[in-house]
Coordinates of C-alpha atoms in Angstrom, one line a residue:
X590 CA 30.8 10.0 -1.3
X591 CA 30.5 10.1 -5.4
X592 CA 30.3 6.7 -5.2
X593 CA 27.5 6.0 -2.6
X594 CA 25.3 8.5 -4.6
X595 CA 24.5 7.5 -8.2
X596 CA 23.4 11.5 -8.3
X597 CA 24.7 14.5 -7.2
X598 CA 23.2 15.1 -3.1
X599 CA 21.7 18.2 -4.0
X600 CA 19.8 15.9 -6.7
X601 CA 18.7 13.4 -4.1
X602 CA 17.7 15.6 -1.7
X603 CA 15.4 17.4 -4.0
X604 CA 13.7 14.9 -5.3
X605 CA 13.3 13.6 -1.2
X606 CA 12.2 16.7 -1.1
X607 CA 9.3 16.4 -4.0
X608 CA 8.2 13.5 -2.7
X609 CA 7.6 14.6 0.3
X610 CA 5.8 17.5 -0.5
X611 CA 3.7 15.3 -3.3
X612 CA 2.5 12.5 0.1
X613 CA 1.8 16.0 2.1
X614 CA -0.5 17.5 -0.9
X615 CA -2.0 14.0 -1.0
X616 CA -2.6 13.8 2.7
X617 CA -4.4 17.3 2.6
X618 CA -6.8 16.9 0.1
X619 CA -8.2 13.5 2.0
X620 CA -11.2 14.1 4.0
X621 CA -11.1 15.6 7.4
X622 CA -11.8 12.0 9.5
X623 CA -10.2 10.3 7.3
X624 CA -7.3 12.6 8.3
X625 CA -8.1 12.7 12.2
X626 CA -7.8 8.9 11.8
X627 CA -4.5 8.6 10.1
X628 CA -3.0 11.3 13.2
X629 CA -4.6 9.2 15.9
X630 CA -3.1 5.2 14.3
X631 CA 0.4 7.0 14.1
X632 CA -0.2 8.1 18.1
X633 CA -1.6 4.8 19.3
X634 CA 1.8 2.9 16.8
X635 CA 4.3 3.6 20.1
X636 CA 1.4 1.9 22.8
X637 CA 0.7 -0.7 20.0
X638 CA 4.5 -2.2 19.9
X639 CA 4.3 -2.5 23.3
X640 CA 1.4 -4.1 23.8
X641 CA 2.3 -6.5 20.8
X642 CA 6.1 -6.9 22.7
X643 CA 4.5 -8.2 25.6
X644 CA 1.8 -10.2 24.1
X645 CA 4.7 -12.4 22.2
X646 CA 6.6 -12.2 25.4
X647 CA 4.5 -13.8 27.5
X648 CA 2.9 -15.9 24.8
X649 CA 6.0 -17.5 24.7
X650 CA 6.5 -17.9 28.3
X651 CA 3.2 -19.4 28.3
X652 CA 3.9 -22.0 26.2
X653 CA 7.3 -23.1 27.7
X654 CA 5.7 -23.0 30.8
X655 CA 2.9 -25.9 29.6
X656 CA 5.6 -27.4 27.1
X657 CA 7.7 -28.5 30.5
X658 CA 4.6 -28.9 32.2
X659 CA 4.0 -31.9 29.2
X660 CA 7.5 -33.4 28.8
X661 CA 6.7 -34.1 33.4
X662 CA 3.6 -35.5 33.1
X663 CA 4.4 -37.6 30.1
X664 CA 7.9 -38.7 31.7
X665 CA 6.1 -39.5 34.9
X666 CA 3.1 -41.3 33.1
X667 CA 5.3 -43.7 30.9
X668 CA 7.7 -44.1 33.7
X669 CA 4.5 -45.1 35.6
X670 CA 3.4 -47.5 33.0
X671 CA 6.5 -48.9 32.7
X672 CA 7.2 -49.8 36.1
X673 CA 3.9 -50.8 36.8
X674 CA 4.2 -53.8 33.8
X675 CA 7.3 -54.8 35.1
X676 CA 6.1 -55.3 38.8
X677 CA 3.2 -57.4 37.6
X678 CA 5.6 -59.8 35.4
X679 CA 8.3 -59.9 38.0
X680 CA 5.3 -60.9 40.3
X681 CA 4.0 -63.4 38.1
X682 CA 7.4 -64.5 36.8
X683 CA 7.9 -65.4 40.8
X684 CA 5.4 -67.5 41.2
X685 CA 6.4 -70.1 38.7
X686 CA 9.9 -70.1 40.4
X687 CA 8.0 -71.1 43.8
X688 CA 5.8 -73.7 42.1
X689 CA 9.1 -75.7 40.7
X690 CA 8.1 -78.3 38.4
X691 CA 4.5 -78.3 38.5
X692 CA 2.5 -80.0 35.8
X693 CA -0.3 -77.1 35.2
X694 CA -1.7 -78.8 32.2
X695 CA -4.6 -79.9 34.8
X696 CA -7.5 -77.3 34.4
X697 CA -8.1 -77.4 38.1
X698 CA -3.8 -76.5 38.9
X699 CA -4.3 -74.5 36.1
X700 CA -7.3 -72.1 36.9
X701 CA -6.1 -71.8 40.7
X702 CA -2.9 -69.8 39.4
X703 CA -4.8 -67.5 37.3
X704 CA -6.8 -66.7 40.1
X705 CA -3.6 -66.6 42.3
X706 CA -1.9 -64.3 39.7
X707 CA -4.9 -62.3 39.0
X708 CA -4.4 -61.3 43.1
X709 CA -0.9 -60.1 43.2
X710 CA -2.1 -57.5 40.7
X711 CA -3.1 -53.7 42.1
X712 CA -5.4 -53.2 39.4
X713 CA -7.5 -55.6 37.2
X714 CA -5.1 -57.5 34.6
X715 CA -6.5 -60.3 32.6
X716 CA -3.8 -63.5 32.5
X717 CA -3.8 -66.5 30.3
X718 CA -1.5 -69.8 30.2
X719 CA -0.2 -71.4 27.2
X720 CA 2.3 -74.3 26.3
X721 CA 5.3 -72.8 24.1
X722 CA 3.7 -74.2 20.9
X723 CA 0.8 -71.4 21.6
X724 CA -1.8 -74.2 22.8
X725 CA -4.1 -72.1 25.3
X726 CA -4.1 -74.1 28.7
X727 CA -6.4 -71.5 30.7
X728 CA -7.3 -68.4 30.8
X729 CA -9.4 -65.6 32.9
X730 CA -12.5 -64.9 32.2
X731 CA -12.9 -61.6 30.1
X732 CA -9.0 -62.5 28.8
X733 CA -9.0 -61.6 24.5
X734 CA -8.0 -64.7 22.8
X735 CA -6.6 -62.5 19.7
X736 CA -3.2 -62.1 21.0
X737 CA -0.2 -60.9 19.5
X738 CA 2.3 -63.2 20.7
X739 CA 5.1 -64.2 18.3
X740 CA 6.1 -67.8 18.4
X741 CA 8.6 -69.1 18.8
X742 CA 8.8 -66.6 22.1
X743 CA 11.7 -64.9 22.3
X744 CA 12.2 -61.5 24.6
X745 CA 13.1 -58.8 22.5
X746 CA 14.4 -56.1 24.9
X747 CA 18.0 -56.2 26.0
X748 CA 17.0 -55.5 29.6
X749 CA 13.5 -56.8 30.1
X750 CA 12.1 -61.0 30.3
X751 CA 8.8 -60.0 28.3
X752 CA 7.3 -58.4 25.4
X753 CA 4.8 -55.6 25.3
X754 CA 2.4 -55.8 22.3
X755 CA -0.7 -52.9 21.7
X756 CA -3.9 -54.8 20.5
X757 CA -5.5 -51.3 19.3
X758 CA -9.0 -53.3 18.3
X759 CA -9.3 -54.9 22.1
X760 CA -7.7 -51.2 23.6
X761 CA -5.3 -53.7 25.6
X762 CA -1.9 -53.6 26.6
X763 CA -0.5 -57.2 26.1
X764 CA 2.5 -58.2 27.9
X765 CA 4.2 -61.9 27.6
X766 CA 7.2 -63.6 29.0
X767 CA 8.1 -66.9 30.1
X768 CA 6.9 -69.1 33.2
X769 CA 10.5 -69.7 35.1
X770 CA 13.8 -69.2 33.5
X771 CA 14.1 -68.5 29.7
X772 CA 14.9 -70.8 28.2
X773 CA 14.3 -73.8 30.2
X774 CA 10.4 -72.8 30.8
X775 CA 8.0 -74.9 29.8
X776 CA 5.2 -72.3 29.9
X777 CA 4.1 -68.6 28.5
X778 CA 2.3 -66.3 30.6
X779 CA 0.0 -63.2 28.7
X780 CA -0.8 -60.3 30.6
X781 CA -3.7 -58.2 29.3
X782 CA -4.1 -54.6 30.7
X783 CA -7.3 -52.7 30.0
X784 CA -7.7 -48.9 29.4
X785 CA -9.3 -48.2 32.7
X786 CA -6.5 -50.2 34.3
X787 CA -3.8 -48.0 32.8
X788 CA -5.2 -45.1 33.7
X789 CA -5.6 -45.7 37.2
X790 CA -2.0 -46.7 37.0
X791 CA -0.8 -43.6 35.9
X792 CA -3.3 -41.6 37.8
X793 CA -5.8 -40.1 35.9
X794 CA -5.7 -36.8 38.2
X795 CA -2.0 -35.8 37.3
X796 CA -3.8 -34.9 33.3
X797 CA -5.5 -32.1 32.8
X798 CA -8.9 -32.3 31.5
X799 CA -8.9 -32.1 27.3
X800 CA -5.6 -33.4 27.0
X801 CA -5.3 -36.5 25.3
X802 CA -2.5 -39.5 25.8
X803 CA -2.0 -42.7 23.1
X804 CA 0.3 -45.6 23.2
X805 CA 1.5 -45.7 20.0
X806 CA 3.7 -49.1 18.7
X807 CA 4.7 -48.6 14.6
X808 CA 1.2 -48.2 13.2
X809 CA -1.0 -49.7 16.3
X810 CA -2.4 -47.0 18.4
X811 CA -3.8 -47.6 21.9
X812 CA -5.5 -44.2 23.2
X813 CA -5.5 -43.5 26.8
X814 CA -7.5 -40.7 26.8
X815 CA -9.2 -38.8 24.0
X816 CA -9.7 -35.3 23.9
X817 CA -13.0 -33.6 24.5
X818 CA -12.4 -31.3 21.2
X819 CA -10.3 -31.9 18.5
X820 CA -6.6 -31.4 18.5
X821 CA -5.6 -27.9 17.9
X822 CA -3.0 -27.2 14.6
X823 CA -0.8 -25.3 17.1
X824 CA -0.2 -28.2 19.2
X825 CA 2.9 -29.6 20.2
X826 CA 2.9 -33.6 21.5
X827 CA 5.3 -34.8 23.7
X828 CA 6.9 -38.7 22.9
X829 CA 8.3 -40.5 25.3
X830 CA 9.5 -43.9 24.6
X831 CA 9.1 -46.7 26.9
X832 CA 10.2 -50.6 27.1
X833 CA 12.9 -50.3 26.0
X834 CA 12.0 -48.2 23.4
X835 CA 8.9 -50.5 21.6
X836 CA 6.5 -48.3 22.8
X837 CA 5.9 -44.8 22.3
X838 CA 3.9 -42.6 24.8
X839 CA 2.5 -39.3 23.2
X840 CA 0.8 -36.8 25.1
X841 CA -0.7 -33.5 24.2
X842 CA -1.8 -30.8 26.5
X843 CA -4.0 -29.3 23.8
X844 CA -4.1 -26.0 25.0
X845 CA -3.4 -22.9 22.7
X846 CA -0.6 -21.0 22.0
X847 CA -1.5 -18.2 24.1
X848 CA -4.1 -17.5 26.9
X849 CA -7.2 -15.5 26.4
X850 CA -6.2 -12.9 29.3
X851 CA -3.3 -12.4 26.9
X852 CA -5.1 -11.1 24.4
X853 CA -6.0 -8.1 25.9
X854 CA -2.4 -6.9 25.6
X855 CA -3.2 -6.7 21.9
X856 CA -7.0 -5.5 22.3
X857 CA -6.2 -3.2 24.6
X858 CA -4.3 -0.4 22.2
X859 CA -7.3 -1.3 19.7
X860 CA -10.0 -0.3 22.1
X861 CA -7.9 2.6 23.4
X862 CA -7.6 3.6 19.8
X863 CA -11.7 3.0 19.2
X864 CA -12.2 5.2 22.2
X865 CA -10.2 7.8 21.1
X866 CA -11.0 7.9 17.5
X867 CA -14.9 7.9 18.7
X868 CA -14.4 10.6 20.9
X869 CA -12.0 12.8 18.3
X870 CA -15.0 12.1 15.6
X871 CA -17.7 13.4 17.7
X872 CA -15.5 16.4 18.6
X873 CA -14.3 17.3 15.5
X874 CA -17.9 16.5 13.9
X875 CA -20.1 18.3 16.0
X876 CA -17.6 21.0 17.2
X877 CA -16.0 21.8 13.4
X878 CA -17.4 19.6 10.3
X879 CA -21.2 19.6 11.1
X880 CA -20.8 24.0 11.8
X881 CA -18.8 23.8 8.7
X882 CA -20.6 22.1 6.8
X883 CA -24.2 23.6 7.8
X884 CA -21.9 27.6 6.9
X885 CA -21.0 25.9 3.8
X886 CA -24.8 25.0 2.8
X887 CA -25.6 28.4 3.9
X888 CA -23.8 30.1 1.8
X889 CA -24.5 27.9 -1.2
X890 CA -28.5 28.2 -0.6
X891 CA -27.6 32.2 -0.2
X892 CA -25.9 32.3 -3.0
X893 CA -28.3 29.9 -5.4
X894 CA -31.9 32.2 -3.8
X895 CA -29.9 35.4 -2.3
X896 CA -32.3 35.3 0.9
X897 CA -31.1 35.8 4.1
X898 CA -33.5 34.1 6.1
X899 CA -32.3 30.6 4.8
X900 CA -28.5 31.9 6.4
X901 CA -28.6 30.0 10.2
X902 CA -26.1 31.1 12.8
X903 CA -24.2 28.1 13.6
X904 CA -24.9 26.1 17.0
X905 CA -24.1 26.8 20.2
X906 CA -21.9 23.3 20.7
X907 CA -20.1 24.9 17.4
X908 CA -16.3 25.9 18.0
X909 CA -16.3 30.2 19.0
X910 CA -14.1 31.3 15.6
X911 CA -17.1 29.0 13.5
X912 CA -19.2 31.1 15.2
X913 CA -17.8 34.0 14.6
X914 CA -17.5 33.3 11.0
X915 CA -20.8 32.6 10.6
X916 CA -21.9 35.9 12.5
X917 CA -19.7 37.5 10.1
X918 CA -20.9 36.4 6.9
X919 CA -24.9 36.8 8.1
X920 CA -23.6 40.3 8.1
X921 CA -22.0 40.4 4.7
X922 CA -25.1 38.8 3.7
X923 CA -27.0 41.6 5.1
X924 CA -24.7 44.6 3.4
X925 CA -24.7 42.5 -0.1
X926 CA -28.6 42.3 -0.2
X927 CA -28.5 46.1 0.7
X928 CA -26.1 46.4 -2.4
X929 CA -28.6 44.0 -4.7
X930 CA -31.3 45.7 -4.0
X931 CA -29.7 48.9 -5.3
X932 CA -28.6 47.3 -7.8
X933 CA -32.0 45.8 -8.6
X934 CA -33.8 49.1 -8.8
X935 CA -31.1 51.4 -10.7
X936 CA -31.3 48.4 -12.7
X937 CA -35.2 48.6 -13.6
X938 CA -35.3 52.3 -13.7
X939 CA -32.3 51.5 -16.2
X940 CA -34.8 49.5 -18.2
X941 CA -37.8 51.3 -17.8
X942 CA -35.6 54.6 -19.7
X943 CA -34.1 52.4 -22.5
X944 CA -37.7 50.8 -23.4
X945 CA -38.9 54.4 -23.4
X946 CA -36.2 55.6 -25.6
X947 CA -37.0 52.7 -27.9
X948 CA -40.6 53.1 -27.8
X949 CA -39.8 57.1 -28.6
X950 CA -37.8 56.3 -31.4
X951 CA -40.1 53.6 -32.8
X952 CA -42.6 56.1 -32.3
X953 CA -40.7 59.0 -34.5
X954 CA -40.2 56.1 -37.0
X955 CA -44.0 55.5 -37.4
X956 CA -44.0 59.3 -38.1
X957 CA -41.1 59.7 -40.4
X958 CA -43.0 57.1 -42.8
X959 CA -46.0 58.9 -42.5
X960 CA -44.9 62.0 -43.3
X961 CA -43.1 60.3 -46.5
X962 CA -46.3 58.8 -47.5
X963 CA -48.5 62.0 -47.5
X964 CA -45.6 63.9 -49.4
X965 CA -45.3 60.8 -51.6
X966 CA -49.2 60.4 -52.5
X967 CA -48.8 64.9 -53.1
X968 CA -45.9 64.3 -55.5
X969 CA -47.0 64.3 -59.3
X970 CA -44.5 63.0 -61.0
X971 CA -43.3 59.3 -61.5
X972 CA -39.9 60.0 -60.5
X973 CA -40.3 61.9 -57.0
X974 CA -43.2 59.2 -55.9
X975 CA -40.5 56.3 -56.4
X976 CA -37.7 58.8 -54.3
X977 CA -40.4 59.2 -51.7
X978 CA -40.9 55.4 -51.7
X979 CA -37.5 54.4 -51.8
X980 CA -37.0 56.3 -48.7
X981 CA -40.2 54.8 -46.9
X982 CA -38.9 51.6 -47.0
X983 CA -35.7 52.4 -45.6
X984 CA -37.3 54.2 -42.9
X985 CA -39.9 51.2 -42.8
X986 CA -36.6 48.5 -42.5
X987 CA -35.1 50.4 -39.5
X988 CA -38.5 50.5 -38.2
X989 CA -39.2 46.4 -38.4
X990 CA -35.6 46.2 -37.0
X991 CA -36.6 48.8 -33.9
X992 CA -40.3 47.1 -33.3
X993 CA -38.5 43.5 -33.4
X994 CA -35.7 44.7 -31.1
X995 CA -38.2 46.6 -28.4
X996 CA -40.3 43.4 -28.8
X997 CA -37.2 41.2 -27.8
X998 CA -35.7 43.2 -24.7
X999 CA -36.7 41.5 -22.0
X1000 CA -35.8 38.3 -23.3
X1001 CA -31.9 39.2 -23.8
X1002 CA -32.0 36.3 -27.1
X1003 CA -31.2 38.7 -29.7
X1004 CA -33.4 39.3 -32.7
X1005 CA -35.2 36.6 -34.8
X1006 CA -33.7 36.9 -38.4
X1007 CA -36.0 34.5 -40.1
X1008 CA -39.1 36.7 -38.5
X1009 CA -36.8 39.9 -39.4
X1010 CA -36.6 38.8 -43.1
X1011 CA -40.1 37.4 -43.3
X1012 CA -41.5 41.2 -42.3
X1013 CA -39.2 42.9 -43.9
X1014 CA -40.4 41.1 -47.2
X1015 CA -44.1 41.4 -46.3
X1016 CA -43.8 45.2 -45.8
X1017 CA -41.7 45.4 -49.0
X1018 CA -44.3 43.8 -51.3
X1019 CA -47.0 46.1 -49.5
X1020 CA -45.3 49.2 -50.4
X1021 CA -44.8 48.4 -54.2
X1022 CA -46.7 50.4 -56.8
X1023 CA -49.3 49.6 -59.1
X1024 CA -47.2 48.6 -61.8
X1025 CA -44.7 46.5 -59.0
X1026 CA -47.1 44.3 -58.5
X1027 CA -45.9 41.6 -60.1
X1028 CA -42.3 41.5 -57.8
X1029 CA -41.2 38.6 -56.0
X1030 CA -39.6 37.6 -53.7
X1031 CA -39.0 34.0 -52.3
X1032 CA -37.8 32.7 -49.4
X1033 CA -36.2 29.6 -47.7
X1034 CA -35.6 30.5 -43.8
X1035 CA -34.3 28.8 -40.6
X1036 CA -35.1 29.9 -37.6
X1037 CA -31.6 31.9 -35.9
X1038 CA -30.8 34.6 -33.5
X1039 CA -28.6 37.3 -34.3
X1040 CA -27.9 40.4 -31.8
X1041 CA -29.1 44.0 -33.3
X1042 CA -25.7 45.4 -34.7
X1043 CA -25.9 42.5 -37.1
X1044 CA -29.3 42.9 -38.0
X1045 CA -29.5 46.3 -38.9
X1046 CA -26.8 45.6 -41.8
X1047 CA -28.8 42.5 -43.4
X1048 CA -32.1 44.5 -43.4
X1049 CA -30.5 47.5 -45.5
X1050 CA -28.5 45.1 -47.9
X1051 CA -32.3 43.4 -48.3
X1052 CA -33.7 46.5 -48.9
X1053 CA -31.0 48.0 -51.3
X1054 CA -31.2 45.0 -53.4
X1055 CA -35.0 45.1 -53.7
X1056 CA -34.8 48.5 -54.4
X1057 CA -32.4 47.9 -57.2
X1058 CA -33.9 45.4 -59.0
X1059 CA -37.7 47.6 -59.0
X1060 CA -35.3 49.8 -60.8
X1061 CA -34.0 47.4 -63.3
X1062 CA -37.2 45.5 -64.2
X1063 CA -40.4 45.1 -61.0
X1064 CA -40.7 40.9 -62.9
X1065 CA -37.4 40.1 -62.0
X1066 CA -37.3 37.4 -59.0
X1067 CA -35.4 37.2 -56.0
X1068 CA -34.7 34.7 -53.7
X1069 CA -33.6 34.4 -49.9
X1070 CA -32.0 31.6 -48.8
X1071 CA -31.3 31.5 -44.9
X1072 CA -29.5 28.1 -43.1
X1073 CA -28.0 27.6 -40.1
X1074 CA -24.3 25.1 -40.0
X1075 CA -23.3 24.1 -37.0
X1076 CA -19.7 25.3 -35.4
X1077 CA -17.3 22.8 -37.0
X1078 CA -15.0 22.7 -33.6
X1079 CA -15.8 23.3 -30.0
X1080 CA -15.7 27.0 -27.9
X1081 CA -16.3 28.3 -31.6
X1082 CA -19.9 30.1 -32.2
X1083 CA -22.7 28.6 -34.7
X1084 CA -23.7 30.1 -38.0
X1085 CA -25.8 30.7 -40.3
X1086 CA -25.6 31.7 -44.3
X1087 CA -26.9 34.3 -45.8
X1088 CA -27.3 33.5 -49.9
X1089 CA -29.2 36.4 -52.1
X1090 CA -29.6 35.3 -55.8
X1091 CA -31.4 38.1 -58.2
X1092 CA -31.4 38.4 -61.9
X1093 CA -30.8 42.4 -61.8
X1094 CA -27.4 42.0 -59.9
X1095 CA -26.0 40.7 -62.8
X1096 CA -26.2 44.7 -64.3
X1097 CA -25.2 46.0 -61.1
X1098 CA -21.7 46.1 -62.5
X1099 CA -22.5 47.3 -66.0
X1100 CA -25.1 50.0 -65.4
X1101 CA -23.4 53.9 -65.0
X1102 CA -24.4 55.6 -61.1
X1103 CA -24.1 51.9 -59.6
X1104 CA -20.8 52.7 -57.7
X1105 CA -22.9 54.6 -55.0
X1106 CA -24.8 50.9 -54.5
X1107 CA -21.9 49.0 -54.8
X1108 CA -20.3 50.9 -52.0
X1109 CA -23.5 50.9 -49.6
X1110 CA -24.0 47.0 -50.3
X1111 CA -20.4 46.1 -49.8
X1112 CA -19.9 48.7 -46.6
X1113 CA -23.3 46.6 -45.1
X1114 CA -21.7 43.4 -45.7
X1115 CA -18.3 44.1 -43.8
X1116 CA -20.2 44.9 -40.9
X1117 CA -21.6 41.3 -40.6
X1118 CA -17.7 40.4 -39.8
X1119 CA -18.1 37.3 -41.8
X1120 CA -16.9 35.6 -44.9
X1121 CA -19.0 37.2 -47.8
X1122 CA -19.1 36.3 -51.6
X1123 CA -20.4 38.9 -54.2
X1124 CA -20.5 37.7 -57.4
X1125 CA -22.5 40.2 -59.3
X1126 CA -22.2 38.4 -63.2
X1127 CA -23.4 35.3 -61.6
X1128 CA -26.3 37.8 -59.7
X1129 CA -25.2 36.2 -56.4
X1130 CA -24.7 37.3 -52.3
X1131 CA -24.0 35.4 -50.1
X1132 CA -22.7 35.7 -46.6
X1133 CA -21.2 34.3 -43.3
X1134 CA -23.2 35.5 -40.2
X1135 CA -22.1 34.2 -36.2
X1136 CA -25.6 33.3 -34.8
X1137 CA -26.6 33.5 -30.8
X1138 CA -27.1 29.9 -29.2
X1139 CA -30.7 29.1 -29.0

């Protein structure tokens, strides 16, 4: 047993067992017909054999049937010929033994024993008389002077007096031999038989029409009769030799291997199997794909638009459990849009309360800064207006952030940084004091989308900044640099960079009371959740922001 399996059998028989299960996987995820098809070959394979079993069998019957049917009629045709030809020269050969010594070099002597030889015959043979140096003394009328008579004569056959020659170009069959006893004779006698003689010789009924029949001799070839259509590649000729084996008779039935009523044996599973794969198709089409494939579309369509009046109940030629289904589901459908529409409206009233708390709190905004600019215009000192300012344009940066986000609600794209930073700056420079004038601030933006929890953080670090350097000196410059990179590998989000450069950072670090700054600045900057440099000798911020897809 170890030695018939190369692995263990529990090896073997699991990987039988994978490869079983891998064809049946394979099998199911082929298309339904194509599936139907497969089932209904393997159930028409048993019929099949059968019908194939019997279509060799009686193939093969058929043709031994005509291959004896052959080997008769060509034994009987060049037994025939054969005795016919040998009749005729014994006939002849007779007559010179009556006749004695007769001198039949005179034409007149002469002529009267062709005509006398030419009526022995039973069909029409041509004769000639010639001297045994091959001089022609007479002959018949439509005799072929080509002959193929060797000379000196001599009989080649053991058991016949004469010779039989073929002379293919004159379609004759030449036999010599002779006049009187060989080889005292004094005489030869040529025979010429035409096609139309042989053929009534051998009885031209006894052949079955399209069949064809030769004489053959080494390369000469005397047909008999020629077939209406050319010979088939399957056919099988029958040679019989003849005088004494000089002459070949071939005959071919031409007729093909089988018979067409055998053919059906073979057709017969195929149109059986035609049928029945027709008949399974429309079944299984109109019965089970077509319903399926019509719920299928249904469901798509409902689920692509949500309405239910594109959801139709499947036919009435559809199996009853597709039916069902289908009733089923128009009632899902039904309870889901109930659910949707629920969901639609707690959804808008949803909305309609978060734009009003936004539009409230924009609101107290607006009036927060209002009430810091009338205190701020009543303060009289230098030092209490730039407090009151300072906190204006906090409240005016969470204001810009508020309007741009209650702006952007209904479109769900997050908040345009670049127009964040362009009105933050704008509002900025419009809230500086007479001696600020001369601030500014310069910009390089791309356009990027960032969601509110990240804007909120750059707006304050903007406005710290800028309230930091009005502190150190109002003509120092800063500049805003803003550029979107795109995600360096895939599934990862793009973003953007963030790069503040101002002259009054530098003393951001050596000035006393910065820490509070320091701490607000760096406590806005972790909550970008990106890589962020602060170099503050080199007066430079920049940082790593994750941007929405546009």
């Amino acid at each position: 047993m170890k030695a018939f399996f190369k692995n263990s059998p529990s090896k073997t028989f699991h990987k039988k067992q994978l490869l079983t299960r891998r064809l049946f996987l394979l099998f199911v995820s082929m298309p339904t017909w194509f599936r139907m098809l497969v089932v209904l070959s393997l159930a028409q394979l048993p019929p099949s054999f059968v019908a194939l079993g019997a279509f060799i069998a009686s193939s093969h019957q058929y043709r031994l049937n005509h291959q004896k049917e052959a080997q008769l009629i060509a034994t009987e045709s060049a037994r025939t010929i054969d005795d016919s030809v040998d009749i005729l020269a014994y006939d002849v050969r007779n007559i010179f033994d009556e006749e004695g010594s007769y001198d039949f070099a005179d034409m007149g002597e002469c002529s009267l024993l062709i005509q006398h030889m030419q009526s022995l015959g039973f069909v029409p043979v041509d004769y000639a008389l010639m001297d045994t140096s091959g001089r022609l003394l007479c002959k018949s009328d439509n005799f072929k002077v080509n002959t193929a008579v060797l000379l000196p004569f001599k009989p080649l056959g053991a058991n016949n007096f004469y010779n039989v020659d073929i002379l293919e170009n004159e379609g004759q069959l030449q036999f010599s031999f002779l006049g009187g006893h060989y080889p005292l004779s004094k005489y030869l006698v040529v025979g010429q038989i035409g096609r139309d003689s042989l053929l009534k010789i051998i009885e031209r009924k006894v052949v079955p029409d399209g069949s064809a029949l030769f004489l053959a001799q080494k390369s000469h070839l005397l047909p008999l009769i020629s077939p209406k259509k050319p010979l088939l590649k399957q056919s099988h000729p029958v040679v019989i030799p003849t005088f004494d084996n000089s002459i070949n008779l071939i005959y071919d039935n031409n007729l093909p291997p089988f018979r067409k009523v055998d053919l059906l044996f073979v057709l017969l599973p195929v149109l059986i199997w035609f049928m029945t794969a027709s008949i399974g198709w429309v079944v299984v089409h109109y019965m089970l794909l077509r319903p399926l494939r019509r719920t299928q579309r249904a469901i798509v369509d409902y689920g692509k638009t949500g309405e239910i009046q594109k959801i139709k109940p499947a036919s009435i030629g559809a199996a009853r459990e597709i039916r069902q289904v289908s009733k089923a589901f128009y009632h899902v459908a039904v309870r889901l849009a109930a659910h949707e529409r629920a969901l639609r409206n707690a959804l808008q009233h949803q909305k309609m309360l978060t734009r009003e708390v936004h539009h409230r709190v924009k609101n107290n905004l607006q009036v927060v800064s209002s009430l810091l600019s009338i205190h701020s215009r009543r303060a009289e000192t230098a030092k209490e207006k730039s407090a009151y300012a300072t906190i204006q344009r906090r409240v005016n940066a969470l204001a810009i952030v508020q309007r741009q986000y209650y702006n952007e609600l209904d479109k769900g794209q997050g908040l345009d940084l670049s127009l964040l930073i362009k009105e933050l700056v704008n509002g900025l420079q419009t809230s500086l004091q007479t001696f600020e004038k001369n601030f500014q601030i310069e910009t390089e933006i791309d356009q990027v989308f960032v969601p509110l929890e990240k804007a909120m953080p750059i707006a304050f670090i903007l406005v710290e900044i800028v309230d930091f350097s009005l502190a150190v000196d109002p003509l120092l410059p800063i500049t805003i640099i803003l550029h979107r990179h795109s995600a360096e590998f895939e599934n990862t989000p793009d973003h953007a960079g963030l790069e503040i450069r101002a002259e009054a950072l530098k003393q951001l670090s050596s000035r006393k009371g910065n820490e509070v700054i320091r701490r607000i600045i760096s406590a806005f900057g972790r909550q970008l959740g990106g890589k962020s440099v602060e170099k503050e000798e080199d007066g430079y911020y920049y940082y790593d922001i994750d941007i929405l897809p546009d």
